[in-house]
XYZ file of C-alpha atoms in Angstrom:
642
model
C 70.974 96.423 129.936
C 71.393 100.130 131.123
C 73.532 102.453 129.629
C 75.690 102.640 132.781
C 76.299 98.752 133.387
C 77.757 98.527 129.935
C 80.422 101.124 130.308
C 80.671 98.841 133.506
C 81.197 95.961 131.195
C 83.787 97.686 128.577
C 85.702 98.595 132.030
C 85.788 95.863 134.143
C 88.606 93.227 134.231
C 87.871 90.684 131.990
C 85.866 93.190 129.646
C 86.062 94.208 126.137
C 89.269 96.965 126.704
C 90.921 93.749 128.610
C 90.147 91.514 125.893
C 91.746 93.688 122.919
C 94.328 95.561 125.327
C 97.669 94.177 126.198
C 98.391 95.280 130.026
C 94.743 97.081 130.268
C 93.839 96.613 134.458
C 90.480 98.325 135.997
C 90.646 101.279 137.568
C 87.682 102.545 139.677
C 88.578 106.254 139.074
C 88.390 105.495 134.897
C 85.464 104.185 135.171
C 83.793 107.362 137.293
C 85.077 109.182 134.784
C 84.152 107.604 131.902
C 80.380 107.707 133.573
C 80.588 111.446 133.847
C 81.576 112.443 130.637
C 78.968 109.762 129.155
C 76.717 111.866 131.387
C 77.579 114.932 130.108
C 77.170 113.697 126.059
C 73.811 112.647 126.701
C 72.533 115.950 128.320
C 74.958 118.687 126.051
C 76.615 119.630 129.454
C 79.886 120.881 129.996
C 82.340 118.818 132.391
C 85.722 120.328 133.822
C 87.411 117.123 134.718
C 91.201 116.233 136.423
C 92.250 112.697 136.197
C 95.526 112.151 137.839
C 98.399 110.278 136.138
C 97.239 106.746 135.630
C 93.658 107.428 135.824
C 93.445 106.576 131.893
C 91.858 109.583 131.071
C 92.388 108.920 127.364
C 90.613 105.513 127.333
C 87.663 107.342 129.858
C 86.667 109.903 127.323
C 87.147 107.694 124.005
C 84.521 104.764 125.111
C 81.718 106.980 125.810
C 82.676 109.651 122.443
C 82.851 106.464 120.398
C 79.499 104.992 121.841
C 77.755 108.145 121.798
C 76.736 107.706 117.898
C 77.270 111.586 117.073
C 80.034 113.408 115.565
C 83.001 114.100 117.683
C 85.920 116.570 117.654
C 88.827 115.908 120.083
C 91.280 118.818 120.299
C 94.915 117.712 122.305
C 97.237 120.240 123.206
C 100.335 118.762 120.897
C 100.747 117.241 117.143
C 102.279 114.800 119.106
C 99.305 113.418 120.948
C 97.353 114.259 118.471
C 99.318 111.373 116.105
C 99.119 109.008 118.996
C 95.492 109.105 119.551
C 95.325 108.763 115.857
C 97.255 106.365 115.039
C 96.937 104.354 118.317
C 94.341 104.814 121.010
C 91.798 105.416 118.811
C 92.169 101.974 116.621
C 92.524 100.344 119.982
C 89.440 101.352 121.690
C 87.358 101.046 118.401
C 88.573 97.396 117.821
C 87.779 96.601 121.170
C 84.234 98.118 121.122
C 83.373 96.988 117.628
C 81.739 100.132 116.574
C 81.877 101.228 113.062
C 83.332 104.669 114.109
C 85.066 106.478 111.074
C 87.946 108.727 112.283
C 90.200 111.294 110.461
C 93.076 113.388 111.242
C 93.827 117.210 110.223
C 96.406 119.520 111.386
C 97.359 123.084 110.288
C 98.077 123.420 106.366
C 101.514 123.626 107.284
C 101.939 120.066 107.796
C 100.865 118.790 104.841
C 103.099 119.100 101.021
C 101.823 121.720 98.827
C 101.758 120.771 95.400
C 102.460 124.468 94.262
C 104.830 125.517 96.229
C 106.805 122.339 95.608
C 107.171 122.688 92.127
C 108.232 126.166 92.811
C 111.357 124.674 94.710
C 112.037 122.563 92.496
C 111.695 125.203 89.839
C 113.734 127.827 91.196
C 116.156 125.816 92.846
C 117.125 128.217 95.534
C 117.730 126.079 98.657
C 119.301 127.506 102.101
C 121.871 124.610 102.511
C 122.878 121.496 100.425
C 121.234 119.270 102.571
C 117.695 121.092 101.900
C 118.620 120.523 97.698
C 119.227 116.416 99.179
C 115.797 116.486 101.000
C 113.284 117.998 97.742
C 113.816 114.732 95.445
C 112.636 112.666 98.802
C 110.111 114.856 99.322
C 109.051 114.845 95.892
C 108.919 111.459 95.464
C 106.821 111.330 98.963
C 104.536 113.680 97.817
C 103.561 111.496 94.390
C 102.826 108.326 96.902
C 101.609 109.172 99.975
C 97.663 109.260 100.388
C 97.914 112.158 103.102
C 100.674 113.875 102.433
C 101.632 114.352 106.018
C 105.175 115.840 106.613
C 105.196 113.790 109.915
C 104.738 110.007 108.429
C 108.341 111.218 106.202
C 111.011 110.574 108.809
C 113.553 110.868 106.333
C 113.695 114.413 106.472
C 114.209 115.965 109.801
C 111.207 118.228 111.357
C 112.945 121.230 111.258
C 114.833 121.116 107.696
C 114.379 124.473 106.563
C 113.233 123.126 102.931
C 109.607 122.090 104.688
C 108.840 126.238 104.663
C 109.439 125.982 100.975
C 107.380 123.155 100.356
C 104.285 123.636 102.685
C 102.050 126.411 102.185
C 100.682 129.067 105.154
C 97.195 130.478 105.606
C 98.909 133.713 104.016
C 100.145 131.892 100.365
C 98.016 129.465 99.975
C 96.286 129.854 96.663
C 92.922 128.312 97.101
C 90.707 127.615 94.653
C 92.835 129.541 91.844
C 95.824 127.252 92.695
C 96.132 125.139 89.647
C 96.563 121.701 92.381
C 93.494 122.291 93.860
C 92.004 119.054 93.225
C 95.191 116.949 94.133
C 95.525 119.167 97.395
C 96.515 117.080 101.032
C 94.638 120.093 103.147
C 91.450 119.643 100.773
C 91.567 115.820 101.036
C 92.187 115.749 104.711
C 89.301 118.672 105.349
C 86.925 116.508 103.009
C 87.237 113.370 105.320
C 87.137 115.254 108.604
C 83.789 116.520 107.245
C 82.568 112.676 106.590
C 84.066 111.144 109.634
C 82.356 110.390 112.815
C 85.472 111.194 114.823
C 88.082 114.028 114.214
C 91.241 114.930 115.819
C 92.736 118.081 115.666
C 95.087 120.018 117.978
C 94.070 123.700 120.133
C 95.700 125.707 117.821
C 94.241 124.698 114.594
C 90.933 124.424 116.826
C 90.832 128.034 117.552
C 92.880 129.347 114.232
C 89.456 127.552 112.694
C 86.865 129.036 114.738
C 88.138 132.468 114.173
C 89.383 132.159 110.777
C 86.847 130.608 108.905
C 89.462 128.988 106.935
C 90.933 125.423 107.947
C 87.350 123.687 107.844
C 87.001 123.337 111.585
C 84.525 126.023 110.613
C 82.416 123.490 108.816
C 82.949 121.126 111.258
C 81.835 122.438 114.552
C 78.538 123.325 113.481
C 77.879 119.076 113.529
C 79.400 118.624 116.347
C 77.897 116.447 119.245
C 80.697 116.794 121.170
C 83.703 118.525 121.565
C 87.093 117.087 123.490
C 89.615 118.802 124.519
C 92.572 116.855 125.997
C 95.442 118.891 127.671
C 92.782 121.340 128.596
C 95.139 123.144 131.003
C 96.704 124.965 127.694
C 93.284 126.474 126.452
C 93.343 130.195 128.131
C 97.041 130.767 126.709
C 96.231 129.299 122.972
C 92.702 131.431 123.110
C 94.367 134.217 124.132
C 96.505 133.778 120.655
C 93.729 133.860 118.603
C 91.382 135.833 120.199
C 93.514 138.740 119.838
C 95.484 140.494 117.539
C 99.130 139.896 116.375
C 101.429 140.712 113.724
C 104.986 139.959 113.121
C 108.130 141.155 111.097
C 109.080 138.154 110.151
C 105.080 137.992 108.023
C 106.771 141.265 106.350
C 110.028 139.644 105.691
C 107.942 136.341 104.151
C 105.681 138.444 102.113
C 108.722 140.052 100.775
C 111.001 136.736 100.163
C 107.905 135.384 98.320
C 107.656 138.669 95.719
C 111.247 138.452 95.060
C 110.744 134.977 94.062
C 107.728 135.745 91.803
C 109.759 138.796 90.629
C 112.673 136.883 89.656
C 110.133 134.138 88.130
C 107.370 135.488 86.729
C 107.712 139.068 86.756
C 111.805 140.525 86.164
C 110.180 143.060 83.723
C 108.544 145.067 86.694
C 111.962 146.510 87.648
C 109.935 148.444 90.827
C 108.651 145.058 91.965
C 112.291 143.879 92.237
C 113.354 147.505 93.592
C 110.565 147.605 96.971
C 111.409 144.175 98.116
C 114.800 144.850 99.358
C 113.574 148.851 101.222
C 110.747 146.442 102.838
C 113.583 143.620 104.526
C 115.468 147.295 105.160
C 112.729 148.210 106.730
C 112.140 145.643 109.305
C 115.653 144.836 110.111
C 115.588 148.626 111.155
C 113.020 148.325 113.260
C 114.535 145.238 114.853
C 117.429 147.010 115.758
C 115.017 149.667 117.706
C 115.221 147.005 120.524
C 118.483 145.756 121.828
C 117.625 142.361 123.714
C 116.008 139.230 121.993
C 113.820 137.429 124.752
C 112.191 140.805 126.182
C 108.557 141.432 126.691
C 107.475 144.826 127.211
C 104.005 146.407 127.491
C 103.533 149.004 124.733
C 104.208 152.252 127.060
C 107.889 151.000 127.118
C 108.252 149.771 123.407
C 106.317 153.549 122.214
C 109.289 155.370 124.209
C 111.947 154.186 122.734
C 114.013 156.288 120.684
C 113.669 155.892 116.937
C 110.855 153.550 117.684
C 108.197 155.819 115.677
C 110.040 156.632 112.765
C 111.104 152.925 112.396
C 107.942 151.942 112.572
C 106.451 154.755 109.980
C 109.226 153.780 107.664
C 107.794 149.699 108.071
C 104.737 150.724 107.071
C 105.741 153.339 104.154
C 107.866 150.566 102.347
C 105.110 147.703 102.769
C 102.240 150.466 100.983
C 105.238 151.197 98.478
C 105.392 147.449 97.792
C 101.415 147.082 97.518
C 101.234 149.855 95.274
C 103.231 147.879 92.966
C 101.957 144.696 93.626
C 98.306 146.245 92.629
C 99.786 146.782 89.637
C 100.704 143.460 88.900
C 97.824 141.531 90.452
C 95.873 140.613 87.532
C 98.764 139.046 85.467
C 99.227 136.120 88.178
C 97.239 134.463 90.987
C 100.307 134.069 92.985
C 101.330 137.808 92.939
C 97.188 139.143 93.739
C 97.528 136.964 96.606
C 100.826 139.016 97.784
C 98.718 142.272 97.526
C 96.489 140.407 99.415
C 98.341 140.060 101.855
C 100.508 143.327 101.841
C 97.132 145.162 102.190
C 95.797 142.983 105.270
C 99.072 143.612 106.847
C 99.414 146.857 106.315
C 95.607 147.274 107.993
C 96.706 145.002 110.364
C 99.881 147.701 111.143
C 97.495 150.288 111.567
C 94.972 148.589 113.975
C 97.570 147.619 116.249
C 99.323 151.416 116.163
C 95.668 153.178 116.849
C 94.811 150.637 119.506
C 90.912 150.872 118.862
C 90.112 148.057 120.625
C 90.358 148.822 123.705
C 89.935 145.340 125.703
C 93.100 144.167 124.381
C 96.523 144.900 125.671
C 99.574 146.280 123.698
C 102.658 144.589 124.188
C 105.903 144.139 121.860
C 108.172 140.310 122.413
C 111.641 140.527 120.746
C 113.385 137.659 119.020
C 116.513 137.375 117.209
C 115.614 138.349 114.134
C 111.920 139.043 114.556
C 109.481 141.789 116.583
C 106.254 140.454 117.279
C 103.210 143.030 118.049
C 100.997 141.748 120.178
C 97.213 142.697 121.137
C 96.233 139.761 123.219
C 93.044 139.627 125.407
C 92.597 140.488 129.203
C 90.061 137.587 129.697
C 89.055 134.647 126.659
C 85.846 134.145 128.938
C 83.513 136.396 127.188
C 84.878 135.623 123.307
C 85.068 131.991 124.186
C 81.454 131.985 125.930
C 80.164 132.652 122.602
C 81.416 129.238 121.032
C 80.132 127.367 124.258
C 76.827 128.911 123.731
C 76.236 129.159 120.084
C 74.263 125.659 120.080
C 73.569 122.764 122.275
C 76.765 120.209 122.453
C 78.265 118.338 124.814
C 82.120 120.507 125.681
C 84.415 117.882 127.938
C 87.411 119.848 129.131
C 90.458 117.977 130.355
C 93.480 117.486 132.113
C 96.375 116.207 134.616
C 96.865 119.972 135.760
C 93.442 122.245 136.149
C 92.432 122.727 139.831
C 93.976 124.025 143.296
C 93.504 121.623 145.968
C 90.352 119.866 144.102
C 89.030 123.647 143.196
C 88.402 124.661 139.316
C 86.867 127.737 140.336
C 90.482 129.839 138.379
C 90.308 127.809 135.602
C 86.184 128.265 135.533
C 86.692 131.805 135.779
C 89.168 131.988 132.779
C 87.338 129.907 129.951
C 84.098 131.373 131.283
C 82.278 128.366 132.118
C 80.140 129.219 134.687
C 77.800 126.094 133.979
C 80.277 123.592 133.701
C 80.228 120.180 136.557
C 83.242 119.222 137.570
C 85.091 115.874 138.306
C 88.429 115.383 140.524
C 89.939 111.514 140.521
C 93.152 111.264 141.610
C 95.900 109.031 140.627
C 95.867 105.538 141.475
C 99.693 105.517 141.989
C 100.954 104.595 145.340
C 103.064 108.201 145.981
C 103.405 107.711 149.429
C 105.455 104.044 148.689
C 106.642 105.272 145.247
C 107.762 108.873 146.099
C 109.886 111.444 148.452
C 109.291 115.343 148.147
C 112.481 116.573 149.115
C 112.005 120.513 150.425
C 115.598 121.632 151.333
C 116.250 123.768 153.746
C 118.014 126.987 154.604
C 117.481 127.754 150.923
C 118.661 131.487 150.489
C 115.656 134.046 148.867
C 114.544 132.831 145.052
C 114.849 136.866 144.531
C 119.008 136.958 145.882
C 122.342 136.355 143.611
C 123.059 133.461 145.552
C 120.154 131.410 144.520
C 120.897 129.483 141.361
C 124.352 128.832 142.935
C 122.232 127.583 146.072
C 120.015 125.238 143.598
C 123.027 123.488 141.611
C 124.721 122.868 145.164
C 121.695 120.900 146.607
C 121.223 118.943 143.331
C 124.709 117.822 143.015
C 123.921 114.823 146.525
C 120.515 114.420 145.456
C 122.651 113.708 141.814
C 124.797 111.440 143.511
C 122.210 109.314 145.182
C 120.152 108.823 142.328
C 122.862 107.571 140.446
C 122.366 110.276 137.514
C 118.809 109.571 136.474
C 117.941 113.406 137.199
C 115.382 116.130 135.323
C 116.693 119.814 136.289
C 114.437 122.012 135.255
C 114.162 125.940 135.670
C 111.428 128.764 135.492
C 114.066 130.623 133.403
C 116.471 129.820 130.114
C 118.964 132.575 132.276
C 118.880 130.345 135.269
C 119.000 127.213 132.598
C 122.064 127.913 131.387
C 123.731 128.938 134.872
C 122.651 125.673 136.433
C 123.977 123.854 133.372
C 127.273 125.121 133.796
C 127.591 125.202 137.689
C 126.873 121.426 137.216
C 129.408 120.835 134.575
C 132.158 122.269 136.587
C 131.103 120.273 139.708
C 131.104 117.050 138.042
C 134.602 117.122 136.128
C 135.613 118.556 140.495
C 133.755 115.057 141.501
C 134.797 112.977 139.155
C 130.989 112.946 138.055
C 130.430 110.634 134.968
C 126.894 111.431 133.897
C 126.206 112.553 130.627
C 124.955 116.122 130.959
C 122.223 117.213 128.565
C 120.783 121.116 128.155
C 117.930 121.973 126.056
C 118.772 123.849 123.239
C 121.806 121.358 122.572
C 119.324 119.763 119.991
C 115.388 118.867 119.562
C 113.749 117.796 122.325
C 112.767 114.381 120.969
C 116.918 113.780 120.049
C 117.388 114.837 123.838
C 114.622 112.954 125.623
C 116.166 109.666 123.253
C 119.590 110.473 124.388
C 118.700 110.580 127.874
C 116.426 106.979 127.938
C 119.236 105.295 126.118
C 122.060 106.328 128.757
C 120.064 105.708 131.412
C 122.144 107.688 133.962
C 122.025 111.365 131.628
C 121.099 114.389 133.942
C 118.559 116.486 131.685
C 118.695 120.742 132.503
C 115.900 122.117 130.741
C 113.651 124.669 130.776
C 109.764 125.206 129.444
C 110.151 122.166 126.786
C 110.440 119.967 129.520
C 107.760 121.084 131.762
C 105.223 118.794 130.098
C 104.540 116.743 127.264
C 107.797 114.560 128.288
C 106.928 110.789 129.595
C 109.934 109.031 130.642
C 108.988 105.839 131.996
C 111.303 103.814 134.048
C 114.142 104.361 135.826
C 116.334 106.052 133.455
C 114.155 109.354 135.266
C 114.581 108.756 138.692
C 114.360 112.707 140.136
C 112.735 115.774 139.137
C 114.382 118.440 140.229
C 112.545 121.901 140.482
C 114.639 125.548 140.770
C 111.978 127.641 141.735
C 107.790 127.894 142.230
C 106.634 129.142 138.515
C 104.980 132.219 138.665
C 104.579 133.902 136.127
C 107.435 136.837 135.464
C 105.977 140.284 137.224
C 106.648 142.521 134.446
C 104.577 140.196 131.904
C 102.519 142.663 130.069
C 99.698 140.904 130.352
C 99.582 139.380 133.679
C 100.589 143.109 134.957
C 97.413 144.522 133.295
C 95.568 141.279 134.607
C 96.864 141.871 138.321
C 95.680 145.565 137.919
C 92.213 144.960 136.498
C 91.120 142.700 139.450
C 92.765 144.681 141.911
C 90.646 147.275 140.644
C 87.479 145.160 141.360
C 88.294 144.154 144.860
C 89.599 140.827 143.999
C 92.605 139.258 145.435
C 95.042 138.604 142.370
C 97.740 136.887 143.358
C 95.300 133.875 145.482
C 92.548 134.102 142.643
C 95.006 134.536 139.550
C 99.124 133.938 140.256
C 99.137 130.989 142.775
C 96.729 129.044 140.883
C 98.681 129.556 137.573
C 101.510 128.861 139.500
C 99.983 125.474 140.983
C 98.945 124.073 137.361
C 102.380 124.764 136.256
C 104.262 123.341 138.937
C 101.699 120.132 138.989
C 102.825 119.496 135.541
C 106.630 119.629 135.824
C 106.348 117.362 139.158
C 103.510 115.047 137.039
C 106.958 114.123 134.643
C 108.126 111.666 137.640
C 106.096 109.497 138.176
C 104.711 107.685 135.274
C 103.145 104.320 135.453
C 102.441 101.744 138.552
C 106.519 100.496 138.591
C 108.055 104.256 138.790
C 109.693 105.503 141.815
C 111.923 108.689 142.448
C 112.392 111.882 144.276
C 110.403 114.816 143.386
C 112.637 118.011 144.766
C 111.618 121.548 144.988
C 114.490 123.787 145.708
C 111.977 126.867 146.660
C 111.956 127.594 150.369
C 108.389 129.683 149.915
C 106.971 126.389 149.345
C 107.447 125.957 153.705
C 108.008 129.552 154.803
C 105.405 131.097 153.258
C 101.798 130.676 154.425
C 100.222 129.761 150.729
C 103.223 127.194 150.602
C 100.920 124.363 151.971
C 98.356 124.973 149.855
C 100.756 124.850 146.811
C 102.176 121.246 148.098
C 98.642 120.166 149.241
C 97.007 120.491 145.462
C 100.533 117.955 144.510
C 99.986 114.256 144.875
C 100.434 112.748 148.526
C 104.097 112.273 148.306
C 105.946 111.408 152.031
C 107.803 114.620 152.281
C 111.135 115.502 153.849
C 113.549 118.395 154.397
C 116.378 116.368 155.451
C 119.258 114.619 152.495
C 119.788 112.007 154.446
C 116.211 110.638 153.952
C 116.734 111.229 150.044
C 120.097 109.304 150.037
C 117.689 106.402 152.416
C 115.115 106.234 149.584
C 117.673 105.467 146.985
C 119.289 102.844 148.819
């Protein structure tokens, strides 16, 4: 039997995924699929591939990965897939194949208990709130049984408790081999099976934190790597782009300095000076936070440079982190935990200094404010040339996918920006009915996106679509400004109406809490923002419309993009086709993709944008979305929901 006709056989109805898989059907575009990246294992190609909602792309690349016989990485752009391929497709398939695959699991360190820092906790006894003092006995107690040690398999204690920072370690504490847990250590245990399994699973950011950091044990890994998966692929140039630059962070300064009062107050209160440079180094950054007046702002370093007091902010940042090295130096040798601190006051303080001289010059500067926090950025004009290096370094199969990666059928952007010139491609669309199952509602006499009157303009048009959907309804925005605006236009027109759905904002609480609120209504009206662009899979009709504010480009005055738009102007290319309509395209082809989500779904997909018909690229954008029946007119909305 050929290679080929037993894929045939795993796929086909009546075949082995049928067999083991409740509700598995044959699809002809799975099967294609699977063929190509099968192809691509067997001759160490690379293979851009888009599979369309429903294709099964998950199921197309795990048959031929599990029957290929080498080792396998699979990188997905969330912890959250990454659990579910763990902990469910991947048993699935395997059972169904009956191959003697071995798979593992590992995430970033900061997922997993540290022994040390634990004890520290428990120790010290310094918690932020009472509730993080409830959690440490439950997390103690989890940390003595569980095998993994995996924050995420201990429900009990809510993601984002602030005692988990206390409790997990970073790449910045972690003691390593001098750590007196080192044996009993989760991270060690789960690098030591990735290194012995067949299969791995990891996520893009530990992926690429690993290949530049030589420190999570992807390191180790990739060099036996047959193949390498990455799911999500859409997300790639934005995660490289982290890691193949440079950035550094007040809030690292504000850690490092937390963690030496704690060692000061615990192992060190007779080095009075150690105590005395912790507090001028918080000084010190909350100073220079208060250089910048807006949280949420991006600006490219030109800006940041001129602002007034910005230098001698800065200088004084960096004269009270060497003040606290120089002490630390001093106390090094007495204490693994406090030469790791000098550590890592010295690499930040370098770090400080590299982003201030700007000596590389193929990165740009730019400066993104938080609340509490300034983070210095160096990122990347193109990953194509750092990543090309990976892709090259030895022969492996490199399987890039997604829902969301060409325009109209064309990969040649998203080619361009992971540098992979020699990739094939492969385009299979979904095999959902949209024409039956969907309406793209295109409103018109929609005022400018640019004017005042716009937001006002998008919360008036979804209030009938509202109305006819019964509730049922994703809003979601380009912008957390226009967010919030739509929220509360929305709430005010529904207690005018008599309105009854439950109205839901990001923000209010996690996104999981929100997306459970909403299915369990079942008439909720969801505003949201970024969070909800992807990732979100709301089957059923509790999500009924999706309804877009405006096409996302990419803000103008993005550092990056601007000094993007400006280098291939400069070499005669046309960057806003080649560069900020395709980003756009991807990103809109995800929030529409949240509709429509298995063979039963139906709903209204509305895009409040009048560019998307006035303008001439406007067909392209809507011709690179599924074939929905489109419409400009309400009353054919108000028709599909009756």
């Amino acid at each position: 039997m050929s290679v080929p006709s037993s894929l045939h056989d795993v796929f086909k109805t009546g075949g082995a995924l049928a067999q083991a898989i409740e509700g598995f059907s044959e699809r002809t575009q799975q099967l294609e699929m699977a063929l190509a990246i099968e192809s691509a294992i067997q001759e160490n190609k690379q293979l851009v591939a888009e599979a369309g909602t429903g294709t099964g792309k998950t199921f197309a690349y795990l048959v031929p990965a599990l029957l290929s016989g080498g080792k396998v990485i699979i990188s997905t752009g969330t912890k959250t897939l990454q659990d579910q391929l763990f902990n469910r497709d991947l048993p699935n398939v395997r059972d169904a194949l009956k191959v003697p695959v071995t798979v593992s699991m590992l995430k970033g360190r900061a997922n997993y208990v540290c022994h040390y820092h634990l004890a520290r906790a428990s120790q010290e006894g310094r918690f932020a709130s009472r509730e993080d003092a409830q959690y440490l006995p439950i997390i103690q107690s989890f940390a003595e049984n569980s095998p993994t040690g995996d924050k995420a398999e201990l429900t009990t204690v809510p993601e984002n408790a602030t005692v988990w920072q206390q409790v997990t370690s970073t790449r910045d504490n972690c003691l390593g081999q001098e750590c007196q847990y080192y044996k009993e250590c989760f991270v060690m245990e789960a690098r030591k099976q990735a290194l012995a399994a067949d299969v791995v699973v990891v996520n893009h950011h530990l992926f690429f934190a690993d290949v530049m950091l030589r420190d999570e044990g992807v390191a180790e890994l990739l060099p036996s790597a047959n193949t390498v998966i990455f799911d999500e692929a859409h997300q790639l140039p934005e995660v490289a782009g982290l890691f193949f630059g440079e950035d550094i962070s007040t809030s690292q300064l504000m850690e490092l300095a937390r963690d030496c009062m704690m060692l000061y107050l615990s192992i060190a209160k007779d080095c009075a000076a150690l105590g005395d440079a912790v507090p001028v180094l918080e000084k010190a950054c909350k100073d220079f936070r208060l250089v910048f007046q807006y949280e949420g702002s991006r600006m490219p370093v030109q800006k940041a440079l001129a602002l007034k007091k910005f230098e001698t902010a800065f200088s004084d940042m960096q004269a009270a982190l060497g003040q606290l090295n120089a002490v630390l130096d001093t106390q090094a040798a007495r204490d693994p935990a406090l030469e790791k601190c000098w550590q890592r006051g010295e690499a930040l303080l370098a770090q400080l200094e590299s982003w201030l001289k700007a000596s590389n010059t193929n990165l740009v500067r730019w400066v993104e404010v938080f609340t509490q926090s300034v983070q210095l950025h160096a990122t990347p004009l193109s990953v194509a040339e750092s990543f090309g290096k990976q892709l090259n370094a030895q022969p492996r199969a490199w399987i890039f996918t997604s829902a969301t990666l060409a325009v109209k059928s064309d990969f040649s952007h998203y080619i361009a920006q992971m540098g992979l010139h020699a990739a094939a491609t492969g385009f299979w669309e979904s095999p959902f009915d949209y024409g039956n199952q969907a309406l793209l509602y295109a409103p018109a006499n929609m005022p400018d996106p640019n004017s005042s009157a716009y937001t006002a303009a998008v919360a008036a048009v979804s209030l009938p679509v509202i109305q006819a959907s019964r509730g049922r309804a994703f809003v979601l925005c380009t912008s957390l400004k226009a967010m919030r605006e739509v929220h509360a236009l929305l709430k005010e027109a529904f207690a005018e109406q008599g309105m009854e759905y439950p109205l839901l904002m990001q923000g209010e609480s996690t996104r999981t809490e929100l997306l459970d609120r909403f299915r369990t209504h079942g008439n909720a009206v969801l505003v949201g923002s970024q969070s909800f662009w992807e990732g979100v899979d709301v089957r059923g009709e509790a999500l009924s419309a999706v309804i877009i504010d405006k096409l996302p480009f990419a803000p103008p005055d993005d550092p990056v993009l601007s000094a993007r738009i400006d280098k291939m102007n400069e070499e005669g290319k046309n960057a806003f086709m080649e560069y900020q309509l395709p980003y756009s395209v991807i990103t809109l082809k995800q929030g529409a993709g949240r509709l429509i989500r298995d063979e039963q779904d139906r709903g209204v997909l509305v895009i409040c944008d009048p560019r998307l018909i006035t303008k001439p690229y406007g067909r392209r954008i809507w011709q690179s979305l599924p074939p929905f029946k489109r419409t400009k007119e309400l009353a054919d909305v108000e028709a599909f929901f009756t």
